[in-house]
CSV table of C-alpha atoms in Angstrom, one decimal:
chain,number,residue,atom,x,y,z
A,357,MET,CA,12.4,8.5,-14.9
A,358,PRO,CA,10.0,5.8,-13.7
A,359,VAL,CA,6.7,7.0,-12.2
A,360,ALA,CA,4.9,5.5,-9.1
A,361,VAL,CA,1.4,6.2,-7.7
A,362,ILE,CA,1.2,5.5,-3.9
A,363,THR,CA,-2.0,5.8,-1.9
A,364,GLY,CA,-1.9,6.4,1.8
A,365,ALA,CA,1.4,8.3,1.3
A,366,SER,CA,1.2,11.1,3.8
A,367,LYS,CA,2.8,9.1,6.6
A,368,GLY,CA,3.9,5.6,7.8
A,369,LEU,CA,4.8,3.0,5.2
A,370,GLY,CA,3.5,5.1,2.2
A,371,ARG,CA,5.7,8.0,3.0
A,372,ALA,CA,8.7,5.8,3.8
A,373,LEU,CA,8.4,4.0,0.5
A,374,ALA,CA,7.9,7.2,-1.4
A,375,THR,CA,11.0,8.7,0.2
A,376,ALA,CA,13.1,5.6,-0.7
A,377,LEU,CA,11.9,5.7,-4.3
A,378,ALA,CA,12.6,9.5,-4.6
A,379,ARG,CA,16.2,8.8,-3.5
A,380,ARG,CA,16.4,6.4,-6.4
A,381,GLY,CA,15.1,9.0,-8.9
A,382,TRP,CA,11.5,8.0,-9.2
A,383,ASP,CA,8.8,10.6,-10.0
A,384,LEU,CA,5.9,10.2,-7.7
A,385,VAL,CA,2.1,10.8,-7.4
A,386,LEU,CA,1.1,10.7,-3.7
A,387,GLY,CA,-2.4,10.4,-2.5
A,388,ALA,CA,-3.9,10.7,1.0
A,389,ARG,CA,-7.0,12.2,2.7
A,390,THR,CA,-5.3,14.8,4.9
A,391,ALA,CA,-4.3,17.6,2.6
A,392,ASP,CA,-1.9,19.5,4.9
A,393,VAL,CA,0.0,16.4,6.1
A,394,LEU,CA,0.2,15.1,2.5
A,395,ALA,CA,1.6,18.5,1.3
A,396,GLN,CA,4.2,18.6,4.0
A,397,SER,CA,5.3,15.0,3.3
A,398,ALA,CA,5.5,15.8,-0.5
A,399,ARG,CA,7.7,18.8,0.1
A,400,GLY,CA,10.1,16.7,2.1
A,401,ILE,CA,10.2,13.9,-0.4
A,402,GLY,CA,10.6,16.4,-3.3
A,403,ALA,CA,13.8,17.7,-1.7
A,404,HIS,CA,15.5,14.6,-3.2
A,405,GLY,CA,15.2,16.3,-6.6
A,406,THR,CA,12.4,14.3,-8.3
A,407,ARG,CA,9.0,15.5,-9.4
A,408,VAL,CA,6.4,14.9,-6.7
A,409,VAL,CA,2.7,15.6,-7.2
A,410,ALA,CA,0.4,15.5,-4.1
A,411,VAL,CA,-3.3,14.7,-4.8
A,412,ALA,CA,-5.4,15.0,-1.7
A,413,GLY,CA,-8.6,12.9,-1.5
A,414,ASP,CA,-10.3,9.7,-0.5
A,415,VAL,CA,-9.4,6.7,-2.6
A,416,THR,CA,-13.0,5.5,-2.4
A,417,ASP,CA,-13.9,8.4,-4.6
A,418,ALA,CA,-13.7,7.6,-8.3
A,419,GLY,CA,-12.9,11.2,-9.1
A,420,HIS,CA,-9.9,11.2,-6.8
A,421,ARG,CA,-8.7,7.9,-8.4
A,422,GLY,CA,-9.0,9.6,-11.8
A,423,GLU,CA,-6.9,12.6,-10.5
A,424,LEU,CA,-4.2,10.3,-9.4
A,425,LEU,CA,-3.9,8.6,-12.8
A,426,ALA,CA,-4.2,11.9,-14.6
A,427,ALA,CA,-1.2,13.2,-12.6
A,428,ALA,CA,0.7,10.1,-13.5
A,429,ARG,CA,0.0,10.6,-17.2
A,430,GLY,CA,1.2,14.2,-16.7
A,431,LEU,CA,4.5,12.8,-15.5
A,432,GLY,CA,4.9,10.5,-18.5
A,433,GLY,CA,3.1,7.3,-17.6
A,434,LEU,CA,2.9,4.7,-14.8
A,435,ASP,CA,5.4,2.0,-13.8
A,436,LEU,CA,4.3,1.2,-10.3
A,437,LEU,CA,1.0,1.4,-8.5
A,438,VAL,CA,1.0,0.9,-4.7
A,439,SER,CA,-2.3,0.4,-3.0
A,440,ASN,CA,-1.4,1.3,0.6
A,441,ALA,CA,-4.4,3.2,1.8
A,442,SER,CA,-6.3,1.2,4.4
A,443,ALA,CA,-9.3,1.4,6.7
A,444,LEU,CA,-9.7,-0.7,9.9
A,445,GLY,CA,-13.5,-0.9,10.1
A,446,ALA,CA,-13.5,0.0,13.8
A,447,GLU,CA,-11.2,2.1,16.0
A,448,PRO,CA,-10.2,0.5,18.2
A,449,LEU,CA,-10.7,-3.0,16.8
A,450,VAL,CA,-13.5,-5.1,18.3
A,451,ARG,CA,-14.7,-8.7,18.2
A,452,LEU,CA,-16.8,-9.8,15.3
A,453,GLU,CA,-19.9,-9.9,17.5
A,454,ALA,CA,-19.6,-6.1,18.0
A,455,LEU,CA,-18.2,-5.1,14.6
A,456,PRO,CA,-20.5,-2.5,13.0
A,457,LEU,CA,-21.6,-3.7,9.6
A,458,GLU,CA,-21.1,-0.1,8.2
A,459,GLY,CA,-17.5,-0.4,9.5
A,460,LEU,CA,-16.9,-3.6,7.7
A,461,ARG,CA,-18.4,-2.1,4.5
A,462,ALA,CA,-16.0,0.9,4.9
A,463,ALA,CA,-13.0,-1.4,5.3
A,464,LEU,CA,-14.0,-3.4,2.2
A,465,GLU,CA,-14.7,-0.2,0.2
A,466,THR,CA,-11.2,1.2,1.0
A,467,ASN,CA,-9.1,-1.9,1.1
A,468,VAL,CA,-10.7,-3.9,-1.7
A,469,VAL,CA,-13.2,-2.0,-3.9
A,470,ALA,CA,-11.1,1.2,-4.2
A,471,ALA,CA,-7.9,-0.8,-4.8
A,472,LEU,CA,-9.6,-2.7,-7.7
A,473,GLY,CA,-11.0,0.5,-9.1
A,474,LEU,CA,-7.6,2.1,-9.1
A,475,VAL,CA,-6.1,-0.9,-10.9
A,476,GLN,CA,-8.8,-0.9,-13.5
A,477,GLU,CA,-8.1,2.7,-14.4
A,478,ALA,CA,-4.4,2.2,-14.2
A,479,LEU,CA,-4.1,-0.9,-16.4
A,480,PRO,CA,-3.7,0.8,-19.8
A,481,LEU,CA,-0.7,2.8,-18.4
A,482,LEU,CA,0.8,-0.2,-16.6
A,483,ARG,CA,0.5,-2.4,-19.7
A,484,ALA,CA,2.3,0.3,-21.7
A,485,ALA,CA,5.2,0.4,-19.2
A,486,ALA,CA,8.4,-1.5,-19.7
A,487,ALA,CA,8.0,-3.1,-16.3
A,488,GLY,CA,4.5,-2.5,-15.1
A,489,THR,CA,4.0,-3.4,-11.4
A,490,VAL,CA,1.2,-3.5,-8.8
A,491,ILE,CA,1.9,-3.7,-5.1
A,492,ALA,CA,-1.1,-4.4,-2.9
A,493,VAL,CA,-0.1,-3.8,0.8
A,494,SER,CA,-1.4,-6.7,2.7
A,495,SER,CA,-1.3,-7.8,6.3
A,496,ASP,CA,-0.6,-11.0,8.3
A,497,ALA,CA,-4.2,-10.5,9.6
A,498,GLY,CA,-5.3,-11.5,6.1
A,499,ALA,CA,-3.6,-14.9,6.5
A,500,GLU,CA,-3.9,-15.6,10.2
A,501,ALA,CA,-6.8,-15.5,12.7
A,502,TYR,CA,-6.3,-12.9,15.3
A,503,GLU,CA,-9.0,-11.9,17.8
A,504,THR,CA,-10.6,-8.5,16.9
A,505,TRP,CA,-8.9,-8.4,13.5
A,506,GLY,CA,-11.6,-10.2,11.7
A,507,GLY,CA,-13.1,-7.4,9.6
A,508,TYR,CA,-9.8,-5.9,8.6
A,509,GLY,CA,-8.3,-9.3,8.0
A,510,ALA,CA,-11.1,-10.3,5.8
A,511,SER,CA,-10.6,-7.2,3.7
A,512,LYS,CA,-6.9,-7.9,3.3
A,513,ALA,CA,-7.6,-11.6,2.5
A,514,ALA,CA,-9.9,-10.4,-0.3
A,515,LEU,CA,-7.2,-8.0,-1.5
A,516,ASP,CA,-4.7,-10.8,-1.6
A,517,HIS,CA,-7.0,-12.9,-3.7
A,518,LEU,CA,-7.7,-10.0,-6.1
A,519,ALA,CA,-3.9,-9.6,-6.5
A,520,ALA,CA,-3.5,-13.3,-7.2
A,521,VAL,CA,-6.2,-13.3,-9.9
A,522,LEU,CA,-4.9,-10.1,-11.4
A,523,ALA,CA,-1.5,-11.8,-11.7
A,524,VAL,CA,-3.0,-14.6,-13.7
A,525,GLU,CA,-5.0,-12.3,-15.9
A,526,GLU,CA,-2.1,-9.9,-16.5
A,527,PRO,CA,0.9,-12.2,-16.9
A,528,GLU,CA,3.1,-9.4,-18.4
A,529,LEU,CA,2.8,-7.4,-15.2
A,530,ARG,CA,4.3,-8.1,-11.8
A,531,VAL,CA,1.6,-8.2,-9.1
A,532,TRP,CA,2.8,-8.6,-5.5
A,533,ALA,CA,0.7,-8.7,-2.3
A,534,VAL,CA,3.2,-7.6,0.3
A,535,ASP,CA,2.7,-8.1,4.1
A,536,PRO,CA,4.8,-5.4,5.7
A,537,GLY,CA,4.7,-7.1,9.2
A,538,ASP,CA,4.4,-5.3,12.5
A,539,MET,CA,5.2,-1.6,12.3
A,540,ARG,CA,4.8,1.4,14.6
A,541,THR,CA,2.1,3.3,12.6
A,542,ASP,CA,-0.9,5.5,13.4
A,543,LEU,CA,-3.1,2.7,11.9
A,544,TYR,CA,-1.8,0.2,14.4
A,545,ALA,CA,-2.1,2.7,17.3
A,546,ALA,CA,-5.8,3.3,16.3
A,547,ALA,CA,-6.4,-0.4,16.1
A,548,VAL,CA,-4.9,-1.4,19.4
A,549,PRO,CA,-4.4,1.8,21.5
A,550,ASP,CA,-3.5,0.0,24.7
A,551,ASP,CA,-0.6,-2.0,23.1
A,552,ASP,CA,2.6,-0.5,24.3
A,553,ASP,CA,4.9,-3.1,22.8
A,554,ASP,CA,7.8,-1.7,20.8
A,555,ARG,CA,7.5,-2.1,17.1
A,556,PRO,CA,9.9,-1.3,14.2
A,557,GLU,CA,9.5,1.9,12.2
A,558,ALA,CA,8.0,1.7,8.7
A,559,GLU,CA,11.4,2.5,7.2
A,560,SER,CA,12.8,-0.8,8.5
A,561,VAL,CA,10.7,-2.8,6.0
A,562,VAL,CA,11.2,-0.6,3.0
A,563,PRO,CA,14.3,-2.6,1.9
A,564,GLY,CA,12.1,-5.6,1.3
A,565,PHE,CA,9.9,-3.6,-1.1
A,566,LEU,CA,13.0,-2.3,-2.9
A,567,ARG,CA,14.4,-5.8,-3.2
A,568,LEU,CA,11.2,-6.8,-5.0
A,569,LEU,CA,11.6,-4.0,-7.4
A,570,ASP,CA,15.3,-4.8,-8.0
A,571,GLU,CA,15.0,-8.5,-8.4
A,572,ARG,CA,11.4,-8.7,-9.9
A,573,PRO,CA,10.5,-12.2,-8.7
A,574,VAL,CA,7.3,-13.9,-10.0
A,575,SER,CA,4.0,-12.4,-9.0
A,576,GLY,CA,2.8,-13.6,-5.6
A,577,ARG,CA,2.5,-12.9,-1.9
A,578,TYR,CA,5.6,-11.8,0.0
A,579,VAL,CA,6.6,-10.8,3.5
A,580,ALA,CA,8.6,-7.6,3.5
A,581,PRO,CA,10.7,-8.2,6.7
A,582,ALA,CA,11.9,-11.5,5.4
A,583,LEU,CA,12.9,-9.9,2.1
A,584,ALA,CA,14.7,-7.1,4.0
A,585,GLU,CA,17.0,-9.5,5.8
A,586,PRO,CA,20.5,-9.7,4.5
A,587,THR,CA,21.1,-12.6,2.1
A,588,ARG,CA,23.7,-15.2,2.9
């Protein structure tokens, strides 16, 4: 069975993607900071009959990243690495003039530095896989200028660029930066708590991620909702 490591997998997009992969027979290593929520999600995902290993911890911790990859080796290797864990830098989001620099550092550490650290450790396993794949979960805030989203957007823009360079340096892999679009998630609620606009559930964009895995287009940046639309 193919093996995936997914960070930020206890809820939202990470959990939705893990569930979809389990239904397809993937074995999974799931990481997140909140141990009890992660364990509950892993039990539900494991009900689909695949092996699911929950590894609680912070992706900024090198030891935790090592545990994620050790668990993947225990399942037989690594075919897919999904960097989904994210930090906003401020909750709720604020204009750049008020953005705490320690908050910006925290966003960069989680969204960029930790993602690269995980890739670095995972590369030997990914290179050995028949179809090694990296998905960096991006954001439209990394490509567009939205008020108060400057720090978070800067971190996602940096992640996009790391993914683009990794694709050049590792041409045998598929490396996709994927913008999931607007979703109803705890992260968004923390970012903009006063926004009551209706947003789609994370499950609605998962078909876009699955289409990438099915069709394996060239490495690059993709928008999941567009991929999830029915082809004509």
